Amino acid sequence: MTTLRAFTCDDLFRFNNIGDRLLLNSAPQYGIPFYLQYLAHWPEYFIVAEAPGGELMGYSEGATVLMLCVFTVMGKAEGSVAREEWHGHVTALSVAPEFRRLGLAAKLMELLEEISEKKGGFFVDLFVRVSNQVAVNMYKQLGYSVYRTVLEYYSASSGEPDEDAYDMRKALSRDTGKKSIIPLPHPVRPEDIE
Amino acid sequence: ADYLDNGNNKMAIQQADKLLKKHKDLHCAKVLKAIGLQRTGKQDEAYALAQEVAALEPTDDNSLQALTILYREMHRPELVTKLYEAAVKKVPNSEEYHSHLFMAYARVGEYKKMQQAGMALYKIVPKNPYYFWSVMSLIMQSISAQDEHLSKTMFLPLAERMVEKMVKEDKIEAEAEVELYYMILERLEKYKEALDVVRGKLGEKLTSELQSRENKCMAMYKKLCRWPECNALSRRLLLKNSDDWQFYITYFDSVFQLIDESWTPPPEEEHSLEGEVHYSIEQAVKFIEERITEESQSSRPLRGPYLAKLELIRRLRHRGCNDEYKLGDPEELMFQYFKKFGDKPCCFTDLKVFVDLLPSSQYTKFIGELLGVIPLAAGAGNGAALPADIRALQQHLCVVQLSRLLGLYHAMEKQQKLTVVRELMVRYRHGLEFGKSCLKTELQFSDYYCLLAVHLLLDLWLEGEDTAVWQCLTLLEEGLSHSPSNAQFKLLLIRIYCRLGAFEPVAELYSSLDAKHIQHDTIGYLLTRYAEALGHYAAASQSCNFALRFFHSNQKDTSEYIIQAYKYGAFEKIPEFIAFRNRLNSSLHFAQVRTERMLLDLLLEANISTSLEESVKSMSLSPEEDDIPWKDLRDNRDLTVLFNWDPKDKDISEEHRKLSLEEETLWLRIRSLTLRLVSGLPSLSHPLQPRNSEKAAENGVSSRIDTVRALLQQLEAALEAGKKFLEQKIQYPVLGPPPTRMAGFFSSGSCQCQTSLFYLVSDIYELDTNGLEDSAEIQERIGNSFKSLVERLTDLFNKCKGDLIEVRDGTLKTHPNLLENLVFFVETISIALWVSSYCDSVLRPFKSNLQKKKKKKKESSVTMPPVFTHFLDYVTELQTLTSNVIDHIKGLEIILTALKLEELSLKDTLLLQEEKKFTKTVQGKVQSSYHHSVQEIGELLKKRLDTIKKLKI
């Protein structure tokens, strides 16, 4: 039971109410400019799934709707078509703890893939912390595989390099030979990724 | 230029100078030098240099770009428009300069000029986006037009015609252009036409967004009240995805609308544009039952159909229909739902929506039934039956949350509640077993047990059980030690510490929440309400700074992305971004931190490190200026950031929000008027000019006193309104909005002192313009004011007396109100001293004149007017009083240090050894925080005492 809809600026005021952290911080480097940049450029990729709690939407006069579940897939289509690099990218995906284990992440990933298919992308990719086994496994279940390791992709708030990332990919129907997902033999540095 | 990029501004200036020696008129070098100057703080020089270049109307790319950067850094975006206006005049065919000009207008919101610039561009290069930039600028003109009529009769129709022209010529290319067309028609309320566009050929371009066409059609059907289409479309979408809640809502809404209209399908025709329509309860019931049947065969369990059934029952009941029996008994349905989804963390929030379908007499039985189906293993010995795995734990947690929601715990006796607390904590600690492999950033599965236990203890505390609050803190600290990322633990700790008057631990907790950007607006109130009020001045400054930095950067950031939205054709986002910017600019919290920050700066610095006059000047404060958008203030606070499971009647209501906003606004008005009154003080005195009322009037001083008197009247009105508000004695829920400092301001007497002080200013001004002759009456009035002020300030001091922390019956009890009163005292005495120094500046010249006379006449017959003695006495009394308060604070410090918490016998046998450890930590934190408060207050007061010595004329 969720409602899928486009993310709006007003949502920024509402998504504090998340158990393990303040949701908007799930990606520490993201400030207001980050959100606005995405909304200006790829509004269609910025999706929220919300569950009505407290007052149901149908009855409330708007203001009392409690947002209890939030998650966003932010992706962007990037790369050039000629080199078969045109692809969808998952920038962030977060699900409030209360709404985990419902298959919502899978659902949102499906949507992202659907949009990327429509846009004629060759693949969808995402970065994930090497240590985040839960996420890596989840993405594997959804058909993603590790394409390469990006060394010291994540940095701590001090700016020091913190952790490596897996670049995981899933080929879309346009990539008939599934060339885009053939794993690279060697890890790359963050400055080498386009 | 490289030097600039590297931040080496000095080298950049030198290099630019070198270049300029060789080529005297190299514009670009001049601008680069100007950037260097700007960045090294030489704004005036930079501006002059830039204007020199700009006056030449440069047309080389480098100069233009560099100037653009410079103006942006100067926060003068309007100068960029001038720059490119000149450039396009000289190079009229430049696509690039025209487009820069458009963006420059966009940055400052010059919609009309944008419209023209867009068209000019299109004429040079007929690309569609340029044309539609122009159209969008028309929409923006209509949005910003004050006159709605004008907007609907002029701007929008013009925009519509412009698009229609392109449609006729078959020139529509992009999806964004169709979106824009739809946007115009929607704003014109031409819903029928909008619908035709979406359903027609152009609508085929709407592909990016999810179900873009369907959603737009649905919106239009609703606007047109075309219920058959609403119904058929939502039905179809539900067939595709029976878990999307918004379509159930539309489906039900439309079914009942159709029933009310006694709609029947047209014979021998399609039901509607969107196909089959359901228009009876029977059909709806059948449809939902089918969704459930379908769900039972799907691989992934879907909650939607089951909840839709409950929703339908609720709607039937709401209408007084007797048909709900067809769907089953809600209690049974909820029981079944729990059996199916009870192990999901969302089960509670799902059922929460429907608990009012249960009769209250059934609550206990219902909870019992749920408990009955959870696989719990009987605990060893006398222990509770515990879950064997995470699923069972989750189910049990759901039941506990529901019990709280149904008010079962609220109804319990004290002893029963304590027993439940014990049990929940046993379950909490047991549940930690399951989360041993959790990362530090993850929550423990059983965290809610702990949180719920704390909520029960909070109830007990509010019922007068003093020990309970320490247990709350103890359990929360324990919880946090196991689950260091749990924001709810932190938020609750923050609220409770603040209520106890201990701000020190809060700063650290808040910073570990890692609140960012917009959260400075939405949850910043948690900090700013208490930091200054409890005498943590440094922390108060810091938290205001965080917030202000965010608000100030917002303005710049949003403009940037508005421009990007034009570039990428995300037209619907443009009004949204502007509304977002406005919402932040008119934020209540923003206005509050702005005001409090300035008051705080004055409190800490004015007449200590710099004169009041300089301080006021450096903040560009002026008593005439009111920068708060009172009518448009937006309350962006997130008042539900703390979880609670309270029944509806105990929860935070819309009424509480409204009242809290009212209270905050009243208090803000009082504070802002106080600030403006203080900022008016320096302008009243002109020590170097001859005291002559006519001259004064010429100098505008008399209008200044008028301003001050008018503000004083407004302050009186605001105080009256505040008093009325407080008479309602509103009690917000404990986790709801924190009350403002207004009640303390009145009850401490600080309010009366401050108003009398401002009246005194008015009297002294009168004496100043009148001169000493024939002023006996004014002098007497001033003398009386002095006396009553000393009395009032002494009363205020008396309200600060008492132990801050006392040990009673083996428990600690804190008195945060004494601390808040002390802070009010310091603020009030500071205002008293500012007023005194104004008084001093008036009396001093009088005195020296008199002394001159005395010397000339060489006789003792010139008597000193009484006002001098009054003032001297007054200042002496202020000095004594302040010294006394400082002594009192020293005493408090000694008591606080001497307070040996270890010796506190923690009699509560319920406490485990582990818990005792946390209790000690907690009490230590509170003690240390009070110590910190008292120290900061004491130090500030000592600085204030030093300033008194200068006042002895």
JSON list of C-alpha atoms in Angstrom, two decimals, chain B residues 84-212:
[
{"chain": "B", "resi": 84, "resn": "TYR", "atom": "CA", "xyz": [24.59, 41.94, -21.35]},
{"chain": "B", "resi": 85, "resn": "GLU", "atom": "CA", "xyz": [22.01, 44.53, -22.32]},
{"chain": "B", "resi": 86, "resn": "ALA", "atom": "CA", "xyz": [24.93, 46.62, -23.49]},
{"chain": "B", "resi": 87, "resn": "ALA", "atom": "CA", "xyz": [26.62, 43.64, -25.14]},
{"chain": "B", "resi": 88, "resn": "VAL", "atom": "CA", "xyz": [23.61, 42.59, -27.23]},
{"chain": "B", "resi": 89, "resn": "LYS", "atom": "CA", "xyz": [23.16, 46.17, -28.36]},
{"chain": "B", "resi": 90, "resn": "LYS", "atom": "CA", "xyz": [26.67, 46.12, -29.76]},
{"chain": "B", "resi": 91, "resn": "VAL", "atom": "CA", "xyz": [26.54, 42.57, -31.08]},
{"chain": "B", "resi": 92, "resn": "PRO", "atom": "CA", "xyz": [22.86, 42.15, -31.89]},
{"chain": "B", "resi": 93, "resn": "ASN", "atom": "CA", "xyz": [23.21, 38.78, -33.58]},
{"chain": "B", "resi": 94, "resn": "SER", "atom": "CA", "xyz": [25.00, 36.90, -30.83]},
{"chain": "B", "resi": 95, "resn": "GLU", "atom": "CA", "xyz": [22.99, 33.89, -29.75]},
{"chain": "B", "resi": 96, "resn": "GLU", "atom": "CA", "xyz": [25.31, 33.46, -26.84]},
{"chain": "B", "resi": 97, "resn": "TYR", "atom": "CA", "xyz": [24.96, 36.97, -25.42]},
{"chain": "B", "resi": 98, "resn": "HIS", "atom": "CA", "xyz": [21.23, 36.96, -25.87]},
{"chain": "B", "resi": 99, "resn": "SER", "atom": "CA", "xyz": [20.97, 33.73, -23.99]},
{"chain": "B", "resi": 100, "resn": "HIS", "atom": "CA", "xyz": [23.20, 35.08, -21.22]},
{"chain": "B", "resi": 101, "resn": "LEU", "atom": "CA", "xyz": [20.94, 38.06, -21.05]},
{"chain": "B", "resi": 102, "resn": "PHE", "atom": "CA", "xyz": [17.89, 35.83, -20.70]},
{"chain": "B", "resi": 103, "resn": "MET", "atom": "CA", "xyz": [19.52, 33.91, -17.86]},
{"chain": "B", "resi": 104, "resn": "ALA", "atom": "CA", "xyz": [20.62, 37.13, -16.19]},
{"chain": "B", "resi": 105, "resn": "TYR", "atom": "CA", "xyz": [16.99, 38.27, -16.17]},
{"chain": "B", "resi": 106, "resn": "ALA", "atom": "CA", "xyz": [15.93, 34.86, -14.90]},
{"chain": "B", "resi": 107, "resn": "ARG", "atom": "CA", "xyz": [18.29, 35.20, -11.97]},
{"chain": "B", "resi": 108, "resn": "VAL", "atom": "CA", "xyz": [16.64, 38.40, -10.84]},
{"chain": "B", "resi": 109, "resn": "GLY", "atom": "CA", "xyz": [13.13, 37.40, -11.87]},
{"chain": "B", "resi": 110, "resn": "GLU", "atom": "CA", "xyz": [12.55, 40.07, -14.53]},
{"chain": "B", "resi": 111, "resn": "TYR", "atom": "CA", "xyz": [9.82, 38.12, -16.23]},
{"chain": "B", "resi": 112, "resn": "LYS", "atom": "CA", "xyz": [8.69, 40.69, -18.74]},
{"chain": "B", "resi": 113, "resn": "LYS", "atom": "CA", "xyz": [12.21, 41.27, -19.99]},
{"chain": "B", "resi": 114, "resn": "MET", "atom": "CA", "xyz": [12.75, 37.51, -20.10]},
{"chain": "B", "resi": 115, "resn": "GLN", "atom": "CA", "xyz": [9.77, 37.20, -22.37]},
{"chain": "B", "resi": 116, "resn": "GLN", "atom": "CA", "xyz": [11.25, 39.76, -24.75]},
{"chain": "B", "resi": 117, "resn": "ALA", "atom": "CA", "xyz": [14.74, 38.32, -24.55]},
{"chain": "B", "resi": 118, "resn": "GLY", "atom": "CA", "xyz": [13.38, 34.86, -25.34]},
{"chain": "B", "resi": 119, "resn": "MET", "atom": "CA", "xyz": [11.61, 36.14, -28.44]},
{"chain": "B", "resi": 120, "resn": "ALA", "atom": "CA", "xyz": [14.66, 38.12, -29.53]},
{"chain": "B", "resi": 121, "resn": "LEU", "atom": "CA", "xyz": [16.67, 34.93, -29.29]},
{"chain": "B", "resi": 122, "resn": "TYR", "atom": "CA", "xyz": [14.12, 32.98, -31.27]},
{"chain": "B", "resi": 123, "resn": "LYS", "atom": "CA", "xyz": [14.24, 35.58, -34.01]},
{"chain": "B", "resi": 124, "resn": "ILE", "atom": "CA", "xyz": [18.01, 35.23, -34.30]},
{"chain": "B", "resi": 125, "resn": "VAL", "atom": "CA", "xyz": [18.02, 31.45, -34.01]},
{"chain": "B", "resi": 126, "resn": "PRO", "atom": "CA", "xyz": [14.60, 29.84, -34.43]},
{"chain": "B", "resi": 127, "resn": "LYS", "atom": "CA", "xyz": [15.08, 27.04, -31.93]},
{"chain": "B", "resi": 128, "resn": "ASN", "atom": "CA", "xyz": [12.00, 25.84, -30.08]},
{"chain": "B", "resi": 129, "resn": "PRO", "atom": "CA", "xyz": [13.42, 26.09, -26.56]},
{"chain": "B", "resi": 130, "resn": "TYR", "atom": "CA", "xyz": [13.92, 29.85, -26.97]},
{"chain": "B", "resi": 131, "resn": "TYR", "atom": "CA", "xyz": [10.34, 30.31, -28.03]},
{"chain": "B", "resi": 132, "resn": "PHE", "atom": "CA", "xyz": [9.13, 28.36, -25.02]},
{"chain": "B", "resi": 133, "resn": "TRP", "atom": "CA", "xyz": [11.40, 30.26, -22.65]},
{"chain": "B", "resi": 134, "resn": "SER", "atom": "CA", "xyz": [9.42, 33.23, -23.72]},
{"chain": "B", "resi": 135, "resn": "VAL", "atom": "CA", "xyz": [6.13, 31.41, -23.14]},
{"chain": "B", "resi": 136, "resn": "MET", "atom": "CA", "xyz": [7.26, 30.31, -19.69]},
{"chain": "B", "resi": 137, "resn": "SER", "atom": "CA", "xyz": [8.16, 33.90, -18.86]},
{"chain": "B", "resi": 138, "resn": "LEU", "atom": "CA", "xyz": [4.56, 34.81, -19.55]},
{"chain": "B", "resi": 139, "resn": "ILE", "atom": "CA", "xyz": [3.40, 32.17, -17.12]},
{"chain": "B", "resi": 140, "resn": "MET", "atom": "CA", "xyz": [5.79, 33.57, -14.54]},
{"chain": "B", "resi": 141, "resn": "GLN", "atom": "CA", "xyz": [4.36, 37.02, -15.13]},
{"chain": "B", "resi": 142, "resn": "SER", "atom": "CA", "xyz": [0.93, 35.62, -14.48]},
{"chain": "B", "resi": 143, "resn": "ILE", "atom": "CA", "xyz": [2.06, 33.88, -11.31]},
{"chain": "B", "resi": 144, "resn": "SER", "atom": "CA", "xyz": [3.75, 36.95, -9.95]},
{"chain": "B", "resi": 145, "resn": "ALA", "atom": "CA", "xyz": [0.98, 39.34, -10.96]},
{"chain": "B", "resi": 146, "resn": "GLN", "atom": "CA", "xyz": [-0.85, 40.71, -7.94]},
{"chain": "B", "resi": 147, "resn": "ASP", "atom": "CA", "xyz": [-3.94, 41.09, -10.04]},
{"chain": "B", "resi": 148, "resn": "GLU", "atom": "CA", "xyz": [-5.46, 37.70, -10.71]},
{"chain": "B", "resi": 149, "resn": "HIS", "atom": "CA", "xyz": [-7.79, 39.10, -13.31]},
{"chain": "B", "resi": 150, "resn": "LEU", "atom": "CA", "xyz": [-4.89, 40.48, -15.31]},
{"chain": "B", "resi": 151, "resn": "SER", "atom": "CA", "xyz": [-3.12, 37.17, -15.03]},
{"chain": "B", "resi": 152, "resn": "LYS", "atom": "CA", "xyz": [-6.08, 35.24, -16.38]},
{"chain": "B", "resi": 153, "resn": "THR", "atom": "CA", "xyz": [-7.16, 37.67, -19.05]},
{"chain": "B", "resi": 154, "resn": "MET", "atom": "CA", "xyz": [-3.81, 38.75, -20.37]},
{"chain": "B", "resi": 155, "resn": "PHE", "atom": "CA", "xyz": [-0.67, 36.76, -19.61]},
{"chain": "B", "resi": 156, "resn": "LEU", "atom": "CA", "xyz": [-2.09, 33.26, -19.75]},
{"chain": "B", "resi": 157, "resn": "PRO", "atom": "CA", "xyz": [-4.23, 33.72, -22.87]},
{"chain": "B", "resi": 158, "resn": "LEU", "atom": "CA", "xyz": [-1.23, 35.24, -24.60]},
{"chain": "B", "resi": 159, "resn": "ALA", "atom": "CA", "xyz": [0.86, 32.25, -23.59]},
{"chain": "B", "resi": 160, "resn": "GLU", "atom": "CA", "xyz": [-1.89, 29.95, -24.81]},
{"chain": "B", "resi": 161, "resn": "ARG", "atom": "CA", "xyz": [-2.02, 31.69, -28.18]},
{"chain": "B", "resi": 162, "resn": "MET", "atom": "CA", "xyz": [1.72, 31.47, -28.54]},
{"chain": "B", "resi": 163, "resn": "VAL", "atom": "CA", "xyz": [1.62, 27.72, -28.02]},
{"chain": "B", "resi": 164, "resn": "GLU", "atom": "CA", "xyz": [-1.42, 27.27, -30.24]},
{"chain": "B", "resi": 165, "resn": "LYS", "atom": "CA", "xyz": [0.47, 28.97, -33.03]},
{"chain": "B", "resi": 166, "resn": "MET", "atom": "CA", "xyz": [3.22, 26.38, -32.76]},
{"chain": "B", "resi": 167, "resn": "VAL", "atom": "CA", "xyz": [0.67, 23.56, -32.61]},
{"chain": "B", "resi": 168, "resn": "LYS", "atom": "CA", "xyz": [-1.02, 24.80, -35.78]},
{"chain": "B", "resi": 169, "resn": "GLU", "atom": "CA", "xyz": [2.27, 25.01, -37.57]},
{"chain": "B", "resi": 170, "resn": "ASP", "atom": "CA", "xyz": [3.02, 21.51, -36.34]},
{"chain": "B", "resi": 171, "resn": "LYS", "atom": "CA", "xyz": [6.21, 22.70, -34.72]},
{"chain": "B", "resi": 172, "resn": "ILE", "atom": "CA", "xyz": [5.85, 21.09, -31.30]},
{"chain": "B", "resi": 173, "resn": "GLU", "atom": "CA", "xyz": [8.92, 18.94, -30.74]},
{"chain": "B", "resi": 174, "resn": "ALA", "atom": "CA", "xyz": [9.60, 18.14, -27.14]},
{"chain": "B", "resi": 175, "resn": "GLU", "atom": "CA", "xyz": [7.74, 16.65, -24.23]},
{"chain": "B", "resi": 176, "resn": "ALA", "atom": "CA", "xyz": [8.52, 19.76, -22.18]},
{"chain": "B", "resi": 177, "resn": "GLU", "atom": "CA", "xyz": [6.55, 21.85, -24.67]},
{"chain": "B", "resi": 178, "resn": "VAL", "atom": "CA", "xyz": [3.46, 19.70, -24.21]},
{"chain": "B", "resi": 179, "resn": "GLU", "atom": "CA", "xyz": [3.91, 19.88, -20.45]},
{"chain": "B", "resi": 180, "resn": "LEU", "atom": "CA", "xyz": [4.01, 23.63, -20.73]},
{"chain": "B", "resi": 181, "resn": "TYR", "atom": "CA", "xyz": [0.85, 23.69, -22.83]},
{"chain": "B", "resi": 182, "resn": "TYR", "atom": "CA", "xyz": [-0.91, 21.57, -20.25]},
{"chain": "B", "resi": 183, "resn": "MET", "atom": "CA", "xyz": [0.32, 23.85, -17.49]},
{"chain": "B", "resi": 184, "resn": "ILE", "atom": "CA", "xyz": [-1.14, 26.91, -19.24]},
{"chain": "B", "resi": 185, "resn": "LEU", "atom": "CA", "xyz": [-4.53, 25.30, -19.85]},
{"chain": "B", "resi": 186, "resn": "GLU", "atom": "CA", "xyz": [-4.67, 24.03, -16.30]},
{"chain": "B", "resi": 187, "resn": "ARG", "atom": "CA", "xyz": [-3.95, 27.49, -14.92]},
{"chain": "B", "resi": 188, "resn": "LEU", "atom": "CA", "xyz": [-6.59, 28.93, -17.21]},
{"chain": "B", "resi": 189, "resn": "GLU", "atom": "CA", "xyz": [-8.99, 26.34, -15.80]},
{"chain": "B", "resi": 190, "resn": "LYS", "atom": "CA", "xyz": [-9.57, 25.11, -19.35]},
{"chain": "B", "resi": 191, "resn": "TYR", "atom": "CA", "xyz": [-9.71, 21.56, -18.11]},
{"chain": "B", "resi": 192, "resn": "LYS", "atom": "CA", "xyz": [-11.61, 20.21, -21.06]},
{"chain": "B", "resi": 193, "resn": "GLU", "atom": "CA", "xyz": [-9.02, 21.56, -23.48]},
{"chain": "B", "resi": 194, "resn": "ALA", "atom": "CA", "xyz": [-6.20, 20.28, -21.29]},
{"chain": "B", "resi": 195, "resn": "LEU", "atom": "CA", "xyz": [-7.78, 16.86, -21.33]},
{"chain": "B", "resi": 196, "resn": "ASP", "atom": "CA", "xyz": [-7.99, 16.91, -25.11]},
{"chain": "B", "resi": 197, "resn": "VAL", "atom": "CA", "xyz": [-4.31, 17.77, -25.36]},
{"chain": "B", "resi": 198, "resn": "VAL", "atom": "CA", "xyz": [-3.29, 14.96, -23.05]},
{"chain": "B", "resi": 199, "resn": "ARG", "atom": "CA", "xyz": [-5.53, 12.40, -24.73]},
{"chain": "B", "resi": 200, "resn": "GLY", "atom": "CA", "xyz": [-4.68, 13.59, -28.21]},
{"chain": "B", "resi": 201, "resn": "LYS", "atom": "CA", "xyz": [-1.69, 13.27, -30.46]},
{"chain": "B", "resi": 202, "resn": "LEU", "atom": "CA", "xyz": [0.41, 15.70, -28.48]},
{"chain": "B", "resi": 203, "resn": "GLY", "atom": "CA", "xyz": [-0.17, 13.64, -25.36]},
{"chain": "B", "resi": 204, "resn": "GLU", "atom": "CA", "xyz": [1.82, 10.82, -26.89]},
{"chain": "B", "resi": 205, "resn": "LYS", "atom": "CA", "xyz": [4.91, 12.80, -26.16]},
{"chain": "B", "resi": 206, "resn": "LEU", "atom": "CA", "xyz": [4.28, 12.54, -22.41]},
{"chain": "B", "resi": 207, "resn": "THR", "atom": "CA", "xyz": [6.43, 9.53, -21.67]},
{"chain": "B", "resi": 208, "resn": "SER", "atom": "CA", "xyz": [9.14, 10.42, -19.15]},
{"chain": "B", "resi": 209, "resn": "GLU", "atom": "CA", "xyz": [7.16, 10.51, -16.00]},
{"chain": "B", "resi": 210, "resn": "LEU", "atom": "CA", "xyz": [5.44, 7.50, -14.55]},
{"chain": "B", "resi": 211, "resn": "GLN", "atom": "CA", "xyz": [1.91, 7.23, -15.88]},
{"chain": "B", "resi": 212, "resn": "SER", "atom": "CA", "xyz": [2.19, 10.81, -16.91]}
]
